[in-house]
Tab-separated table of C-alpha atoms in Angstrom:
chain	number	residue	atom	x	y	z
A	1	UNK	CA	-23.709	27.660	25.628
A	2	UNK	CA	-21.634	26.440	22.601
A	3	UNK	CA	-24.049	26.189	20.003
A	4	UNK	CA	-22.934	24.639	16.307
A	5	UNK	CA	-24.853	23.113	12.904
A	6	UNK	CA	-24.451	19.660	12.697
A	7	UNK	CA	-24.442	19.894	8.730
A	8	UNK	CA	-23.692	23.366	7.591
A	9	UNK	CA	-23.711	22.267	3.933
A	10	UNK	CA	-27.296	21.825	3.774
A	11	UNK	CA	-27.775	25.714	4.840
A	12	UNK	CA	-28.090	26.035	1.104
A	13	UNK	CA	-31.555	24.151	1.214
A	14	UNK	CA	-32.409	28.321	2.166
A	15	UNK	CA	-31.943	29.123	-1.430
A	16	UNK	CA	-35.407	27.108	-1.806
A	17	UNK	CA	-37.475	29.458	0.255
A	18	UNK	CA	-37.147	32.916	-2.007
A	19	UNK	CA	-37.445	30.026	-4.793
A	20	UNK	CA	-40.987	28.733	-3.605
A	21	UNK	CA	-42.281	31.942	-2.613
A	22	UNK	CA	-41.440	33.156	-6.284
A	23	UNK	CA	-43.543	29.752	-7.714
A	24	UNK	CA	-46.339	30.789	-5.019
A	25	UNK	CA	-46.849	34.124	-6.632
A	26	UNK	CA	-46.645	33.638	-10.221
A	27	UNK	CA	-49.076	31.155	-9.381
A	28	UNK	CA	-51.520	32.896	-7.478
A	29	UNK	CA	-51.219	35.830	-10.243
A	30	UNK	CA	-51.716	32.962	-12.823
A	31	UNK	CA	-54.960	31.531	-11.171
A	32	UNK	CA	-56.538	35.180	-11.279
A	33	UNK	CA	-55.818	36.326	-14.929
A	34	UNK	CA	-57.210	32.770	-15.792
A	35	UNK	CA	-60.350	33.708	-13.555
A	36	UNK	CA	-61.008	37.375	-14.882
A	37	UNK	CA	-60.626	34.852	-18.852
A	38	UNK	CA	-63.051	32.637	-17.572
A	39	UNK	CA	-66.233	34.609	-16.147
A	40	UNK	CA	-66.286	39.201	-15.605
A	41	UNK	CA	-65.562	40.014	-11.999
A	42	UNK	CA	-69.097	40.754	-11.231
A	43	UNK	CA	-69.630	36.734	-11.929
A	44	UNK	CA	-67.048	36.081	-9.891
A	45	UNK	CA	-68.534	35.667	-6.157
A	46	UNK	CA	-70.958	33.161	-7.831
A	47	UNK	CA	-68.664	30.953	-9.648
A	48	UNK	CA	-65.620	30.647	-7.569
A	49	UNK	CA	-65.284	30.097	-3.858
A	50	UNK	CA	-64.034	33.641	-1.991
A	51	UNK	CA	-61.136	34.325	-0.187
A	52	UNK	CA	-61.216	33.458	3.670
A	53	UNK	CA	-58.724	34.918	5.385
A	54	UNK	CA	-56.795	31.577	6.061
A	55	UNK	CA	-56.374	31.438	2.248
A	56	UNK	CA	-54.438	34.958	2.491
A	57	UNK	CA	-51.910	33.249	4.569
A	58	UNK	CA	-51.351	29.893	3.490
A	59	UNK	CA	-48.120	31.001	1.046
A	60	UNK	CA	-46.825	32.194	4.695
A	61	UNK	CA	-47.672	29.198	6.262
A	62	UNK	CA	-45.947	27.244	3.505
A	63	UNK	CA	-42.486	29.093	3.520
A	64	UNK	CA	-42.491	28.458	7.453
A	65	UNK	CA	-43.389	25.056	7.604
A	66	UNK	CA	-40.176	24.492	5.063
A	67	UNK	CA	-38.058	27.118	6.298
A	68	UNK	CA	-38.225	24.639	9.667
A	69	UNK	CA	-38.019	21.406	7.365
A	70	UNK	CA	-34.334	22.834	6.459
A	71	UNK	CA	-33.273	23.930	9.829
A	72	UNK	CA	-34.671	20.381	11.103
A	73	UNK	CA	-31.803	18.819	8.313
A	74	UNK	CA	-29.040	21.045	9.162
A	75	UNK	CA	-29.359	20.405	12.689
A	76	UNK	CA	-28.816	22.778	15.824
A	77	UNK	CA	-26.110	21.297	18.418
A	78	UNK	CA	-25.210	22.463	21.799
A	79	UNK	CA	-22.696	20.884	24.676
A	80	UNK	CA	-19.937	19.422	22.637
A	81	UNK	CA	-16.632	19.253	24.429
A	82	UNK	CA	-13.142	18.243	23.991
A	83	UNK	CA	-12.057	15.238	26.192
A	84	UNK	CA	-8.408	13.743	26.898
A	85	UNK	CA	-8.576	9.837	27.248
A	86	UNK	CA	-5.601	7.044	27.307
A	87	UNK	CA	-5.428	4.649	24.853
A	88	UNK	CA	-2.624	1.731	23.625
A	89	UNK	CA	-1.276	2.085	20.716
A	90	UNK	CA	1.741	1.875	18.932
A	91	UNK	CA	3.790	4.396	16.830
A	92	UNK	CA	5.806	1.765	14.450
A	93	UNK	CA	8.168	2.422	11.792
A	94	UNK	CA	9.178	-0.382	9.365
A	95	UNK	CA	12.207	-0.096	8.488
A	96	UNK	CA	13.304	-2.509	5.677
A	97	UNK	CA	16.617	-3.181	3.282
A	98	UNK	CA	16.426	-3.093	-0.022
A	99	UNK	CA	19.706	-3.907	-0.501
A	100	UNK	CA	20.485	-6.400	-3.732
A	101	UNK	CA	21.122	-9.343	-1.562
A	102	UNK	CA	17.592	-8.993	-0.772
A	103	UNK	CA	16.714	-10.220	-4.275
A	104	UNK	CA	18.184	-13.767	-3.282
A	105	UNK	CA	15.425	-16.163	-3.850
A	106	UNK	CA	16.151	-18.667	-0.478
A	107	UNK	CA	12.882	-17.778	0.839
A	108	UNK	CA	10.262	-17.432	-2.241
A	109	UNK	CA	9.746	-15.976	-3.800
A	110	UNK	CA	12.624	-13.893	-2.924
A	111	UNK	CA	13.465	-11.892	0.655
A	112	UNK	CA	12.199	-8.555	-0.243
A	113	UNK	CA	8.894	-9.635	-1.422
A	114	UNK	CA	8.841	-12.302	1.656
A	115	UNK	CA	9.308	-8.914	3.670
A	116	UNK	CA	6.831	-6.434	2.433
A	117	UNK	CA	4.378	-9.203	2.800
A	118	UNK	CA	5.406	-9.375	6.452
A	119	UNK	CA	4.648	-5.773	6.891
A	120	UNK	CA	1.344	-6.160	5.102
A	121	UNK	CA	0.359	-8.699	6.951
A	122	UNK	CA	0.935	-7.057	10.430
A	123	UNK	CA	-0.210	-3.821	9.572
A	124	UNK	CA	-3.646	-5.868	8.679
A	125	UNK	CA	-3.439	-6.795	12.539
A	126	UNK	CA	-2.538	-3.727	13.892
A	127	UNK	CA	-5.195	-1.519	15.178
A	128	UNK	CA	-4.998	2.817	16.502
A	129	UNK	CA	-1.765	2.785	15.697
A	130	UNK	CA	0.504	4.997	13.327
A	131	UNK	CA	3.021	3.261	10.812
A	132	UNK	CA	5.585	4.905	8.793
A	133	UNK	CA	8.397	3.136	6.655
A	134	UNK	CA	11.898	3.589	5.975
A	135	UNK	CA	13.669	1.775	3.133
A	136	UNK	CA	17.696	1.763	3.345
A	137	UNK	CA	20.684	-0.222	1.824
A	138	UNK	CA	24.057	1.934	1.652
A	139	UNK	CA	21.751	5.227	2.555
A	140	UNK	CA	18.055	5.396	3.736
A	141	UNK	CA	15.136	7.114	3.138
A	142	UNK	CA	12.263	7.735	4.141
A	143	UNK	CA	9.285	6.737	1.829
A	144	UNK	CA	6.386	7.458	4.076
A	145	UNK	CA	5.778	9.201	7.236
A	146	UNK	CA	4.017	7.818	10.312
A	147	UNK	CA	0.521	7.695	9.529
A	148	UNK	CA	-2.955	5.859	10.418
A	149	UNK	CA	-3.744	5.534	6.633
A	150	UNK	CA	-2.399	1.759	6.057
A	151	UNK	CA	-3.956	1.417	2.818
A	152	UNK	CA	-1.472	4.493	1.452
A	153	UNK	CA	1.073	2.540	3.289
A	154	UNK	CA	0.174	-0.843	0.934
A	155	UNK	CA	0.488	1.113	-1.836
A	156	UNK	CA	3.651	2.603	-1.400
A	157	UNK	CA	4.900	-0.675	-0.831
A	158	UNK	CA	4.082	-2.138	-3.847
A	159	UNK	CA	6.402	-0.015	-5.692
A	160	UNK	CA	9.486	-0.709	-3.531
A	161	UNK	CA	12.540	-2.286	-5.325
A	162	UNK	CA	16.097	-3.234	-4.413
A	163	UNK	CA	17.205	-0.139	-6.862
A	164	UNK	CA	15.168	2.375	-4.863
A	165	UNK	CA	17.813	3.327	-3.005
A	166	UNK	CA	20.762	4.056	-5.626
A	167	UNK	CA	23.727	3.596	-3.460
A	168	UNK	CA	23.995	-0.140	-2.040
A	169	UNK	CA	25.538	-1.782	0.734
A	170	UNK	CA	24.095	-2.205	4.186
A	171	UNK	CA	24.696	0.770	6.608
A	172	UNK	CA	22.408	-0.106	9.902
A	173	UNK	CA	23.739	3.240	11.022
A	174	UNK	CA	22.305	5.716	8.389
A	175	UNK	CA	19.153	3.515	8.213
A	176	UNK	CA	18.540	4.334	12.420
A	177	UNK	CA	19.890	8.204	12.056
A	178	UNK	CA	16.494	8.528	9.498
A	179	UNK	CA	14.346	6.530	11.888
A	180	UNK	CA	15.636	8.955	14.882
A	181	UNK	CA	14.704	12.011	12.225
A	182	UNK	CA	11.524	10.620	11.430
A	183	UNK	CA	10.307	10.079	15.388
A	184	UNK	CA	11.628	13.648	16.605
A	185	UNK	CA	7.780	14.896	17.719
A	186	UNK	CA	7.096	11.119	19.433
A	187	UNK	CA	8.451	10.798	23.282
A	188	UNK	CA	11.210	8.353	23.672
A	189	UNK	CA	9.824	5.341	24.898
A	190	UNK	CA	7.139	4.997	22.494
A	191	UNK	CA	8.945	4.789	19.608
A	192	UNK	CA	9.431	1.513	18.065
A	193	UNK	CA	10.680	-0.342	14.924
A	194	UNK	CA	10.642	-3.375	13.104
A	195	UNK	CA	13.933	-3.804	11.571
A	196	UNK	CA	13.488	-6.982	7.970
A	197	UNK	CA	16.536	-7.805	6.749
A	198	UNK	CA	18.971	-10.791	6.071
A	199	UNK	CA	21.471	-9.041	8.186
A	200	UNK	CA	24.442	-8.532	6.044
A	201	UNK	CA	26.439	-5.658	7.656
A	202	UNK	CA	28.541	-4.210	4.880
A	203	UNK	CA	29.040	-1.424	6.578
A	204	UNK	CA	30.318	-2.752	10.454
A	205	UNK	CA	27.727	-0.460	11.973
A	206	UNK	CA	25.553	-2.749	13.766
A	207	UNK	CA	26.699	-1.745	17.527
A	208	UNK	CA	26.729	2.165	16.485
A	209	UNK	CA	23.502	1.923	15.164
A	210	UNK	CA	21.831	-0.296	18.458
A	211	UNK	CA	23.915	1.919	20.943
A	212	UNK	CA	21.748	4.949	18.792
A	213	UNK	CA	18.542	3.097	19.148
A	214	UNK	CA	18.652	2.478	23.224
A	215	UNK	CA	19.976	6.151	23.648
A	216	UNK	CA	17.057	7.391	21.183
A	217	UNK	CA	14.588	4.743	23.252
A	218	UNK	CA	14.139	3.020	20.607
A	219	UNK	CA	12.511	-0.617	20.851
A	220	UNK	CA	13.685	-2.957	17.615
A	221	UNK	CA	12.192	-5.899	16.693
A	222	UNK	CA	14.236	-7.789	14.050
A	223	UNK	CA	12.869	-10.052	11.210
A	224	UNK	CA	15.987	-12.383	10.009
A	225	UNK	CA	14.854	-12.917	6.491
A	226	UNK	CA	16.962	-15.457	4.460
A	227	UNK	CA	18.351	-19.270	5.148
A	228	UNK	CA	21.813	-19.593	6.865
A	229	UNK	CA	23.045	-21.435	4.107
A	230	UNK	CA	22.499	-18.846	1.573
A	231	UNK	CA	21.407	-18.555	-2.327
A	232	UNK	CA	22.827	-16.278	-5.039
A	233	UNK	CA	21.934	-12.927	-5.852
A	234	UNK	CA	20.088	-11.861	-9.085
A	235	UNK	CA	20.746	-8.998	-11.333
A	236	UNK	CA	18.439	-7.651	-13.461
A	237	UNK	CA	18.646	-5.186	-16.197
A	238	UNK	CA	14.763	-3.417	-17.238
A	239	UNK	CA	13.471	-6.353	-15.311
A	240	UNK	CA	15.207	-9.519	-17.017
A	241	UNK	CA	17.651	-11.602	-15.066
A	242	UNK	CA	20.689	-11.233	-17.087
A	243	UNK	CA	23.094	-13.326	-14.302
A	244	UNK	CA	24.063	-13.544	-10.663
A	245	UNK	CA	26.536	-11.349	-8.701
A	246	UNK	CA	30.085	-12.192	-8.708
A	247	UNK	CA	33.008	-11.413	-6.961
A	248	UNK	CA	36.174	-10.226	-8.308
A	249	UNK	CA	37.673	-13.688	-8.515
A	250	UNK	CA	34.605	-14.156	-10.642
A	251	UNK	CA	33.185	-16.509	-8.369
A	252	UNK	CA	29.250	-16.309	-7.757
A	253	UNK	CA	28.723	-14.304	-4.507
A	254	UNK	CA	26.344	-16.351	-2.100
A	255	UNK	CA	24.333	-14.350	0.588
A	256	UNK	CA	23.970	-15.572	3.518
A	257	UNK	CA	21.247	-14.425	6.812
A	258	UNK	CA	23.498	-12.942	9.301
A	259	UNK	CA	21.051	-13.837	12.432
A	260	UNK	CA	23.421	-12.836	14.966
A	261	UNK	CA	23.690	-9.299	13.484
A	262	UNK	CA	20.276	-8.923	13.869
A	263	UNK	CA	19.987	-10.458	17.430
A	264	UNK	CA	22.336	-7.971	18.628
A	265	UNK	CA	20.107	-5.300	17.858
A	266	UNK	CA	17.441	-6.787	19.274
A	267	UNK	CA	18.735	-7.628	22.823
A	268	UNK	CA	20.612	-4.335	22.980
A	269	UNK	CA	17.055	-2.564	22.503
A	270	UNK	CA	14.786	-4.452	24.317
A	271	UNK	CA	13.012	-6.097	21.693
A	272	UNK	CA	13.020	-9.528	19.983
A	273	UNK	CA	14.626	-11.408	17.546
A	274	UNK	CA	11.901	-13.137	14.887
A	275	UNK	CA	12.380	-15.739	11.995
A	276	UNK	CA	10.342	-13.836	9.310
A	277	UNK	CA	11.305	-17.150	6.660
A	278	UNK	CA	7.567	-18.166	7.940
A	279	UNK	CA	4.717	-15.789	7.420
A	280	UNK	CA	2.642	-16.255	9.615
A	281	UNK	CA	4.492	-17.126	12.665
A	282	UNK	CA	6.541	-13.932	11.976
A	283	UNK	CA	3.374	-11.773	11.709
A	284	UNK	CA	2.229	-13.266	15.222
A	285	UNK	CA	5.388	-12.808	16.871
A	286	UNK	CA	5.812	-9.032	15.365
A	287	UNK	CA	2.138	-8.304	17.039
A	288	UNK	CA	3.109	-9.893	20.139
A	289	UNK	CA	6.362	-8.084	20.241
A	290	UNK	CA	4.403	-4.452	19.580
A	291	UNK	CA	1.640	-5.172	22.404
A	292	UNK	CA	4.516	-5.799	24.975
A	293	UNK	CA	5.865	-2.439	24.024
A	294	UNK	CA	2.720	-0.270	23.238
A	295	UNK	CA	2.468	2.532	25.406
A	296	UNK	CA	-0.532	4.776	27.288
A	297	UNK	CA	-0.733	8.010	25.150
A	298	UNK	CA	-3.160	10.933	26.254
A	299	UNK	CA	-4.796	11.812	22.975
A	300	UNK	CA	-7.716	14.837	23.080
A	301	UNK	CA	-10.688	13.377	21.440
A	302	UNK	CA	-13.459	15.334	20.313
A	303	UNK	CA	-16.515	14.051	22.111
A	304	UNK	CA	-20.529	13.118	20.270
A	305	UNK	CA	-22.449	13.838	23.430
A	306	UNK	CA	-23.827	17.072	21.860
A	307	UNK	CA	-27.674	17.984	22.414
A	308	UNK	CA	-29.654	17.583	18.908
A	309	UNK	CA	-32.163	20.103	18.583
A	310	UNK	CA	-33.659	18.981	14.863
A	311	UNK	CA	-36.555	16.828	16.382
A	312	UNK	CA	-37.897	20.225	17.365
A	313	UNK	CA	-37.754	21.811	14.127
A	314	UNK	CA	-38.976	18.928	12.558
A	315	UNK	CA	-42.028	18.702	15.057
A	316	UNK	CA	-42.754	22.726	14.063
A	317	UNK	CA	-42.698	21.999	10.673
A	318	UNK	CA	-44.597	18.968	10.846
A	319	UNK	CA	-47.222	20.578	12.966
A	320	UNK	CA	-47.559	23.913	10.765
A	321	UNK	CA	-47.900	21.606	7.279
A	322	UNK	CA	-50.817	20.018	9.439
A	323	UNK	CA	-52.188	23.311	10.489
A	324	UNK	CA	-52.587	23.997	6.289
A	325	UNK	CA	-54.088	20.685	5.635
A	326	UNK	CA	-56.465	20.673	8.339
A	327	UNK	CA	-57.860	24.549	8.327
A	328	UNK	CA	-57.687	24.671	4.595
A	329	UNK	CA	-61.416	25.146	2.754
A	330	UNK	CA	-60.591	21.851	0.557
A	331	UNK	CA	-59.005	19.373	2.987
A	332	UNK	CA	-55.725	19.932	0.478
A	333	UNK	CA	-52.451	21.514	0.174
A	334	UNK	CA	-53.885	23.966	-2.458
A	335	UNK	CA	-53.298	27.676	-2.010
């Protein structure tokens, strides 16, 4: 039988019993020099009650009766077992551009925030399931790996900038190469993304980086953030806006959503296409999208059907403190 301790830290409760057996005696040594003070030995029998020979082994009884008290808290188990069950669930990278278009401010209060709050939001709706997240613009990188902790996943969001990534652009293609590093241990066929961006392909690598997705079995859902007609792009020096981006004509540069970019990607991987310029219909859709997809995994759980055995303890220790109260001279827990 596989027997374990429920709480082994409380094994240190032990330390008490060479402590109260140390208190017992100096006591017991106390009471008799403050006897032999009080009255001569011959005097004794008369004045004091004697000795049964229950008295002699009460400080036994006592150490017992706790010894079982601790045993009762730490806990004896037996039968526990390690079971394989299915479950749904989702392994889901986010993979989002932080390229400087994404500072346009078409969707307030500008696409990059609009976007990490779309990944907050579903990740507040997601439930078992592992997230990770990519950030990319002219490279990617990965800024946290796939992990049931959403709260560290929050955080790490809330320091994500357009100037996070140093080189810009938009390279689809270098941005899927880090997803395919990052789901190496997960089979193909539960591995899924959600793709935010306006869709800008600086790079032309839209098809490469789909054809590298379906091959990978990769499911993308897209989030088109950004309105087709487009807004300027902000640049910011220690945090002030100091102008918008030009081109070399010296005209300002307007960025547009490129929707059918991002559709592409979508259909060629089996997932959807979402508007993410509206919150909460994006969220929704995003969570509908990932249920479609989620896939049976066999996980090996580690089941609580293990026999407690404290109750037992507990009753011996109860029983033996009762056993001093009841056969003790003065109805008390005196020695």
């Amino acid at each position: 039988m596989n027997w374990t301790l429920g709480n082994n830290l409380y094994l240190i409760l032990l330390l008490l019993l060479p402590l109260l057996g140390i208190i017992m005696i100096s006591y017991l040594k106390w009471k008799n020099q403050r006897k032999k003070i009080f009255a001569e030995a011959k005097f004794q029998d008369e004045l004091f009650e004697k000795k049964t020979g229950f008295t002699k082994v009460l400080p036994i009884l006592y150490l017992l009766a706790t010894l079982f008290l601790v045993l009762s808290i730490v806990d004896l188990l037996s039968g526990s077992e390690e079971v394989k069950s299915k479950q749904k669930m989702n392994n889901v990278i986010f993979l989002l551009d932080v390229s400087n278009s994404m500072n346009a401010q078409d969707v307030a209060p500008n696409r990059l925030d609009e976007a990490k709050n779309i990944i907050i939001n579903t990740m507040e709706k997601m439930k078992n399931d592992k997230v990770g997240i990519v950030v990319f613009a002219g490279d990617a990188n990965s800024i946290m790996p796939l992990t049931t902790d959403f709260t560290a996943a929050e955080t790490y969001l809330g320091g994500v900038e357009t100037n996070i990534v140093k080189i810009q652009g938009t390279d689809f293609l270098k941005a899927m190469k880090t997803v395919v590093d990052k789901f190496k241990n997960i089979p193909k066929g539960a591995r899924q993304v959600v793709l935010l961006s306006d869709g800008e392909d600086n790079e032309s690598n839209e098809k490469p980086a789909a054809k590298l997705a379906a091959k990978e079995g990769i499911s993308v859902i897209t989030v088109g953030i950004g309105s087709e007609e487009g807004a300027p792009i902000p640049e910011y020096v220690f945090g002030q806006l100091m102008g918008y981006k030009t081109d070399i004509q010296g005209e300002t540069v307007i960025s547009k959503r490129e929707t059918q970019a991002l559709q592409n990607i979508a259909n060629k991987t089996n997932g959807t296409y979402v508007d993410g310029n509206n919150l909460e219909n994006a969220t929704t859709q995003i969570i509908d999208g990932l249920r479609k997809s989620a896939t049976s995994s066999e996980t090996m759980v580690k089941s609580n059907n293990a026999i407690h055995y404290y109750q037992y303890f507990l009753g011996v220790s109860i029983l033996l403190f009762l056993v001093i109260f009841l056969l003790n001279p003065n109805r008390d827990f005196n020695i």
